Coordinates of C-alpha atoms in Angstrom, one line a residue:
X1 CA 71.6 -75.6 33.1
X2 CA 69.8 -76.4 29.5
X3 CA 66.5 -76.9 31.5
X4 CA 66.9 -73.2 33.5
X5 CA 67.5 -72.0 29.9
X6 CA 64.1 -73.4 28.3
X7 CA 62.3 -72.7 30.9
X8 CA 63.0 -68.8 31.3
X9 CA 62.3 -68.9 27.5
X10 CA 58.6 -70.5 28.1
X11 CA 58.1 -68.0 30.7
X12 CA 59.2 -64.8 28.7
X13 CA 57.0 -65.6 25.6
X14 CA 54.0 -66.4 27.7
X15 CA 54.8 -63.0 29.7
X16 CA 55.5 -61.5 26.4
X17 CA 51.6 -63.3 25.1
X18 CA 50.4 -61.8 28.4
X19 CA 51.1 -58.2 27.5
X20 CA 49.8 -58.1 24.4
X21 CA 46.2 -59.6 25.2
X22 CA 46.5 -56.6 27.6
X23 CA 47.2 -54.2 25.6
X24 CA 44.6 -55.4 22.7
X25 CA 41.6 -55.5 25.2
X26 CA 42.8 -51.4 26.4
X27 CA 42.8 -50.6 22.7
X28 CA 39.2 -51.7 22.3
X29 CA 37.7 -50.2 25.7
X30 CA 39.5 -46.8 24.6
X31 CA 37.6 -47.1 20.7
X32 CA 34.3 -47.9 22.3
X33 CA 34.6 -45.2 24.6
X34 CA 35.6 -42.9 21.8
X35 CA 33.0 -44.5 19.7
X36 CA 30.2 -43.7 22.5
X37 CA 31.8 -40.1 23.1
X38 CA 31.3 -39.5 19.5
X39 CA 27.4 -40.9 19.2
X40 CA 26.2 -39.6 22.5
X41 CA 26.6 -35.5 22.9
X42 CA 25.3 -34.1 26.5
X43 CA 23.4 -30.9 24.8
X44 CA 21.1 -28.2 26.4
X45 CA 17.2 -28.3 25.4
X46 CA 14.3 -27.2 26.4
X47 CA 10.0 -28.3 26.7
X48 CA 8.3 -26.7 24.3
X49 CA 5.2 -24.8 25.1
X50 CA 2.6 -22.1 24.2
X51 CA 2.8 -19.0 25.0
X52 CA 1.8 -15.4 24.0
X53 CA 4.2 -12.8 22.0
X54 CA 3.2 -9.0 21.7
X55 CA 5.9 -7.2 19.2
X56 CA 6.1 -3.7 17.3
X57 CA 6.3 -3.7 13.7
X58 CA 8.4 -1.0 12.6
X59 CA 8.1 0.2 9.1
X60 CA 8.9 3.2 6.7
X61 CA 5.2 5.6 5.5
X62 CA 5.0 8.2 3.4
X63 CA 3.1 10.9 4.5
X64 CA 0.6 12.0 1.1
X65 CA -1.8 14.8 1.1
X66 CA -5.9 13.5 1.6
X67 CA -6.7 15.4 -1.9
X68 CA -4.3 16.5 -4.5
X69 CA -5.2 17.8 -7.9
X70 CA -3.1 18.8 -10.9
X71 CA -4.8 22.0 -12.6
X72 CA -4.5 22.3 -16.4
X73 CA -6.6 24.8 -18.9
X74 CA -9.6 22.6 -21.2
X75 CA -9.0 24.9 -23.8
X76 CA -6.4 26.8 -26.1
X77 CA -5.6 30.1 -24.3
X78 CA -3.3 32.2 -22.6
X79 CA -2.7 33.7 -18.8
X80 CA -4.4 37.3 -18.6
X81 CA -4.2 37.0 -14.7
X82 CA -3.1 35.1 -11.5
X83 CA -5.0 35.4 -8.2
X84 CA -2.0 33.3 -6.3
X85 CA 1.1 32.0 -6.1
X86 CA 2.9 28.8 -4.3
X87 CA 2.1 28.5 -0.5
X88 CA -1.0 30.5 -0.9
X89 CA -4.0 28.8 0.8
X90 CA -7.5 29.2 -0.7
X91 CA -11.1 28.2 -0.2
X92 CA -13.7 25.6 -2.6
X93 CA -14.3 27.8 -5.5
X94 CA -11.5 30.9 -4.9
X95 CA -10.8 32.2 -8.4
X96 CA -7.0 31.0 -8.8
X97 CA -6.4 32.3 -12.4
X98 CA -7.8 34.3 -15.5
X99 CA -7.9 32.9 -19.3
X100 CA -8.0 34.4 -22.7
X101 CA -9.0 33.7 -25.7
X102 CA -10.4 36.4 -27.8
X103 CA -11.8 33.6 -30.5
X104 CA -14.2 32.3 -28.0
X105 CA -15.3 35.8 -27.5
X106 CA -16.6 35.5 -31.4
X107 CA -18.1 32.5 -30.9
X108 CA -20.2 33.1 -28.0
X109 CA -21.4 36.4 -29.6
X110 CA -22.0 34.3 -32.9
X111 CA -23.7 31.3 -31.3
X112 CA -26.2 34.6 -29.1
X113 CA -26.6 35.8 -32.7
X114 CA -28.1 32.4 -34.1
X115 CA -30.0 31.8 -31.0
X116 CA -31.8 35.0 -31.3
X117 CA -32.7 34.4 -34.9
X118 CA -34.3 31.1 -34.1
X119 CA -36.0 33.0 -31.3
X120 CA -37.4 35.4 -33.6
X121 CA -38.0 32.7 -36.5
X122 CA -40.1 30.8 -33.7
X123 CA -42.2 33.5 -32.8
X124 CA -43.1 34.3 -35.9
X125 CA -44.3 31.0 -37.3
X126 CA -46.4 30.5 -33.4
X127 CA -48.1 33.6 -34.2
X128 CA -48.9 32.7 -37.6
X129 CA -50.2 29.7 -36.6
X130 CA -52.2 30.9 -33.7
X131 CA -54.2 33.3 -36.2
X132 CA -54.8 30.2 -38.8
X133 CA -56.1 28.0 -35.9
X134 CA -58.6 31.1 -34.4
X135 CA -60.0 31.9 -38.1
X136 CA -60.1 28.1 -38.7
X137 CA -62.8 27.7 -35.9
X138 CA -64.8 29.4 -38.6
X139 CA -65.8 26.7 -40.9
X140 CA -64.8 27.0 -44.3
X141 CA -62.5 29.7 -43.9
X142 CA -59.1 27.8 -43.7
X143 CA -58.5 24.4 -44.9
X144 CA -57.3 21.7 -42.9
X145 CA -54.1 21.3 -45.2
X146 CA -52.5 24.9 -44.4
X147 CA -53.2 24.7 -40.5
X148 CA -51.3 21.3 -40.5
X149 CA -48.5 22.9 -42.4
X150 CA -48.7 25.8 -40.1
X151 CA -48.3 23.8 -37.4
X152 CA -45.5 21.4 -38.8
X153 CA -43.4 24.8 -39.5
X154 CA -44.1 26.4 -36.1
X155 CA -42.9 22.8 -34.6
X156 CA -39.8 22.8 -37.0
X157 CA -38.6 26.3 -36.0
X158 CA -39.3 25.2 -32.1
X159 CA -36.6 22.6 -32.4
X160 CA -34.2 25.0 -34.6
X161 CA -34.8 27.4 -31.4
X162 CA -34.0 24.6 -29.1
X163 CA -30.6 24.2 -30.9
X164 CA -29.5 27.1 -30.8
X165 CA -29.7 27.3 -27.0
X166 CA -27.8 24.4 -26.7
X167 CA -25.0 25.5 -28.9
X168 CA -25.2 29.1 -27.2
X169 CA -25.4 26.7 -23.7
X170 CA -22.5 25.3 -25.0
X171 CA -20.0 27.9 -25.9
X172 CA -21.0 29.5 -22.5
X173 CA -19.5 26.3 -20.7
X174 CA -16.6 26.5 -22.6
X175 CA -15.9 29.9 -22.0
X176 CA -16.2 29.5 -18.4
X177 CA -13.3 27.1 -18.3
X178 CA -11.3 30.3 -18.7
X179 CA -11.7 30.6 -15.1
X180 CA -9.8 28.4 -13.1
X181 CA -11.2 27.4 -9.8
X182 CA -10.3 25.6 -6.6
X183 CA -12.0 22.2 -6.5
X184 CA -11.4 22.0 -2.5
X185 CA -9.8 24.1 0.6
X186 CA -6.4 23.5 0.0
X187 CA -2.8 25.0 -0.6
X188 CA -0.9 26.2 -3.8
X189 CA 1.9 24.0 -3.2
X190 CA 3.6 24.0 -7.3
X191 CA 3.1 26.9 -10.1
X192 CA 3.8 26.6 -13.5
X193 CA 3.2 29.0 -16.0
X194 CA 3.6 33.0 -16.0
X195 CA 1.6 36.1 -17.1
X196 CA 0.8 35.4 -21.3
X197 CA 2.4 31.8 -21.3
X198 CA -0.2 29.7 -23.7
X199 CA -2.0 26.8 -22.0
X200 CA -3.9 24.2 -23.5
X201 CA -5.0 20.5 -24.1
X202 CA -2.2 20.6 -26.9
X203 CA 1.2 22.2 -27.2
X204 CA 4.1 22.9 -25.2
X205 CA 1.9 24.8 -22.0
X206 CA 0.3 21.1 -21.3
X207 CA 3.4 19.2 -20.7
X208 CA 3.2 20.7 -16.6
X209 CA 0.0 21.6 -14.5
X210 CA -1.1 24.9 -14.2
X211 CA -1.0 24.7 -10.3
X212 CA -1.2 21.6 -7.8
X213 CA -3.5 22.1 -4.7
X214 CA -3.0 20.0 -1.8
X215 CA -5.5 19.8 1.3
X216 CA -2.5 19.4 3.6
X217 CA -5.0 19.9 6.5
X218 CA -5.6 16.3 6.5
X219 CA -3.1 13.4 5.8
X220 CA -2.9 9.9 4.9
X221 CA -0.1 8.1 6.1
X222 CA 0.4 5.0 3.5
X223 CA 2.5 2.2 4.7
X224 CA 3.6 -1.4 2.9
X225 CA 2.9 -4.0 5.5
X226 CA 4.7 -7.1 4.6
X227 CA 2.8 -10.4 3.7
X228 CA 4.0 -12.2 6.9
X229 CA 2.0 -9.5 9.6
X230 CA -0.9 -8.7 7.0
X231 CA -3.0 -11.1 9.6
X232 CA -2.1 -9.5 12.5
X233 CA -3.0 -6.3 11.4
X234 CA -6.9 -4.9 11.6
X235 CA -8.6 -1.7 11.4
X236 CA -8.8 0.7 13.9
X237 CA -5.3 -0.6 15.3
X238 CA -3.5 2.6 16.7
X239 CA 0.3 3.7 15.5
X240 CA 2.6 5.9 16.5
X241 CA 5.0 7.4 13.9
X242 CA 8.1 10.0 13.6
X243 CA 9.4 12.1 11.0
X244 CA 13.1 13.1 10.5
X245 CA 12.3 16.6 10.8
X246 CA 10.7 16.7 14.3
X247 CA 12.8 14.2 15.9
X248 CA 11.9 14.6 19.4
X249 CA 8.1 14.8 18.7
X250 CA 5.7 11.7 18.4
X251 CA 2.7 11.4 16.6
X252 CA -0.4 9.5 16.4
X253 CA -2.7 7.3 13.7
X254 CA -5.0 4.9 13.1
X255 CA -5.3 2.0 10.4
X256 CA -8.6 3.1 8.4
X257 CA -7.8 1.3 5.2
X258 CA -6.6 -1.7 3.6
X259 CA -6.2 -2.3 0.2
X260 CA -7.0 -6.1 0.4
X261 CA -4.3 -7.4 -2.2
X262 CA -0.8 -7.8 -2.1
X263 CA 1.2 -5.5 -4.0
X264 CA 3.3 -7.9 -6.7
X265 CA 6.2 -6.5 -6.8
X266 CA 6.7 -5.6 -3.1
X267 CA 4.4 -8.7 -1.4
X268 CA 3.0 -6.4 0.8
X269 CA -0.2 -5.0 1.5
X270 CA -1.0 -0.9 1.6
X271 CA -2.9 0.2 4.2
X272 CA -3.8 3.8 5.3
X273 CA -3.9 5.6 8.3
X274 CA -5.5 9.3 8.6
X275 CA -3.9 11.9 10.5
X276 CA -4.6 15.3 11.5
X277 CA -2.4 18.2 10.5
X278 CA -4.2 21.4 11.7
X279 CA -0.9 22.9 13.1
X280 CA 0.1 22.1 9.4
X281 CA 3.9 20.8 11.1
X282 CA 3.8 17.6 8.5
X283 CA 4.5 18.3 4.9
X284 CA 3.0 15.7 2.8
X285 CA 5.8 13.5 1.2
X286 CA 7.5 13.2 4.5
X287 CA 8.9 10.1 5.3
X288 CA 7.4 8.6 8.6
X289 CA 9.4 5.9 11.3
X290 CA 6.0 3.9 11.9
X291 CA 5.6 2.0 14.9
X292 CA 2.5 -0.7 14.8
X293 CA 1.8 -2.4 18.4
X294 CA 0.9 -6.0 17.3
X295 CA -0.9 -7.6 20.2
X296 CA -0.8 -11.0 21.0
X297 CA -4.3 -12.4 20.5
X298 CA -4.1 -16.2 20.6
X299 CA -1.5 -18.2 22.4
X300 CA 1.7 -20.0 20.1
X301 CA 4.7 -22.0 20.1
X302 CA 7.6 -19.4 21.0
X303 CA 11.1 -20.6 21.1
X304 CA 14.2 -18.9 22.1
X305 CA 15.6 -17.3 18.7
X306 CA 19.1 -19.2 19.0
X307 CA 16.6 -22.4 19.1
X308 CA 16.0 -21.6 15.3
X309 CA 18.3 -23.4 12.6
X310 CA 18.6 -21.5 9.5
X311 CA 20.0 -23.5 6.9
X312 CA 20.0 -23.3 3.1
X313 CA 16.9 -25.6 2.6
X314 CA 15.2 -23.4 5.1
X315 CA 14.5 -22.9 8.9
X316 CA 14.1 -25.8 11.1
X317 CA 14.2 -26.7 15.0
X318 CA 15.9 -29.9 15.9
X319 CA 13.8 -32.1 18.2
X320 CA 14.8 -34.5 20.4
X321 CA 12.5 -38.2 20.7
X322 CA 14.2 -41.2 22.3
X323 CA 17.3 -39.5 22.7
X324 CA 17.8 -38.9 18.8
X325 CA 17.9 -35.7 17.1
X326 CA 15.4 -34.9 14.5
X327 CA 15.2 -31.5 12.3
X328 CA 11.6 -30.3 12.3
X329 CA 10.9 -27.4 9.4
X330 CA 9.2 -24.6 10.9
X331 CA 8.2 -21.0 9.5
X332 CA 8.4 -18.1 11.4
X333 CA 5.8 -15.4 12.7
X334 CA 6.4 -12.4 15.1
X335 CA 9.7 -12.0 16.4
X336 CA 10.8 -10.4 19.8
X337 CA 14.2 -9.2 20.7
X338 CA 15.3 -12.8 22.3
X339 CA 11.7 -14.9 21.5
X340 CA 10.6 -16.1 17.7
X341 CA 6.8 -17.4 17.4
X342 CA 7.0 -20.7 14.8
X343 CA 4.5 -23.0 13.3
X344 CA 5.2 -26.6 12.3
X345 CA 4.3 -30.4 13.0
X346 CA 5.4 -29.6 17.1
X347 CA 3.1 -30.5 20.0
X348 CA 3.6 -28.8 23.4
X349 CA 5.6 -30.7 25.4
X350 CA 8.2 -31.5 22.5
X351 CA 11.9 -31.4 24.0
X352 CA 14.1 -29.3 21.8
X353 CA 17.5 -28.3 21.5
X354 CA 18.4 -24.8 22.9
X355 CA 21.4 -24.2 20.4
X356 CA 21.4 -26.8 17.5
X357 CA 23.9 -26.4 14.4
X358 CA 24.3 -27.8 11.1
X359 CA 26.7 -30.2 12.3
X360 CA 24.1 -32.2 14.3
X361 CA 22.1 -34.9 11.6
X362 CA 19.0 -36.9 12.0
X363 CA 19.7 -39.6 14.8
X364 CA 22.5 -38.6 16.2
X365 CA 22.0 -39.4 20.2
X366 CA 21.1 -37.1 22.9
X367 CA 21.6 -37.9 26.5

């Protein structure tokens, strides 16, 4: 009975050994497999290769007249007439307003007073002189002394006369600034002065312009193109714009100018496109929808946009080599609505991952 007794005790600890080998080796298969689920993620990617991208850059112009010109008065006077009024369209040289300014009137008659006293000073001394140098061809009728100071006084009242033509010259110019003029075809588009307001280069009529003119026949449309497409963009590229105003109407440009610099404050280049306004339906100061084809020219890498991590340390791709993960850093170009063109250390035929996150680090496994 004893011996039944130890040997059912043998048999349960060695059963009871048994089971717990067993149940040691399940734990370790289940924490490698967990282990291998955790390193090794089955994850969509891709093959990089070239390709082209064509995109439309859209942007916000301002529509600005081709010449615009603030009017103001040269000298101290006040408005005796105006030939026109805001909206009024005029032609190179139209009168557009009167001056007046009744001291000039005494200085051009004083300045036509001295210039015909010089006149008559001149004469004069030339006639004197031309008797002197007749009776001189007599010898030993006139010295050589007086005809030299003759002819030093006749020279001295020529440049007197000269002078005072350039003052009269002068104070003509400055009266005819008491006309002002249209310096190009154009249209009265601001007015600001009345009938006997004083204008001037000093005082409170200076503060505004007289009148602007605006050539709104012809347009520029200016637009900030942003540092990123400045290379895409040449001249003579064609645009298409829209203003607010005429919604369901679309118009045409081309790029004629460039400034060549980036603004500093903006990082952006102006350029300038002309455009036509004969039926005069764009106002300048508008602001223009503008819509710049960018064509592709050369052939790039182009990944899907959900293929681009962006993280706080910038934008990267994650590539996959020997089934490991690797974070490239890339920069962006044109952009499509489901396509992005990038540039960084990549090679066609790179495998990359079609959805990457910031959860995924460097080496983590790939199948």
């Amino acid at each position: 009975m004893k011996k039944n007794v130890f040997q059912n005790a043998i048999l349960g600890s060695g059963l009871l050994l048994f089971l717990g080998m067993l149940e040691s080796c399940t734990s370790t298969a289940v924490t490698e497999k967990k282990q291998a689920d955790s390193s090794s993620v089955k994850i969509e990617t891709f093959i990089l290769k070239k390709d082209t991208i064509s995109t439309v850059l859209n942007l916000p112009g301002e529509l600005i007249a081709e010449q615009q010109v603030d009017l103001y008065a040269k000298i101290s006077s006040f408005v005796k007439s105006m030939q026109v009024d805001i909206g009024s369209e005029v032609k190179k040289g139209a009168l557009l307003m009167t001056l007046e300014a009744p001291e000039m009137s005494s200085q051009v008659a004083a300045a036509k007073s001295r210039l015909q006293s010089q006149q008559a000073i001149y004469s004069a001394s030339k006639a004197s002189y031309n008797r002197l140098y007749e009776t001189s061809k007599t010898p030993g009728t006139i010295s050589s002394n007086d005809l030299e100071q003759a002819q030093a006084k006749m020279n001295s009242d020529l440049a007197q006369y000269q002078a005072a033509q350039a003052a009269y010259k002068e104070v003509g110019s400055i009266a005819s600034y008491l006309e002002i003029r249209a310096p190009f075809n154009g249209v009265i588009s601001a007015r600001n002065v009345n009938l006997g307001a004083y204008v001037g280069p000093s005082g409170k009529g200076s503060e505004s312009p007289l009148f602007t003119l605006q050539d709104q026949q012809n347009l520029r449309l200016a637009v900030a193109v942003p540092e990123v497409y400045t290379g895409y963009l040449k001249q003579g590229h064609a645009a298409s714009f829209t203003v607010k105003s005429l919604p369901s109407e679309k118009f045409t440009a081309q790029v004629k100018r460039k400034s060549g610099a980036l603004d500093l404050r903006l990082r952006a280049e102006m350029v300038e496109m002309d455009v036509p306004n004969d039926s005069k339906k764009l106002l300048p100061g508008m602001v223009a929808e503008v819509h710049i084809p960018l064509p592709a020219v050369t052939s790039t890498f182009i990944v899907p946009r959900n293929a681009l991590l962006d993280t706080s340390e910038g934008l990267f791709v994650i590539k996959v080599m020997d089934n490991k993960s690797e974070k490239i850093a890339v920069k962006k170009g044109r952009e499509s609505a489901d396509k992005i063109e990038v540039f960084g250390e990549l090679k066609t035929g790179d495998r990359l991952i079609q959805e990457p996150s910031e959860e995924m680090p460097n080496g983590m496994i790939v199948k």
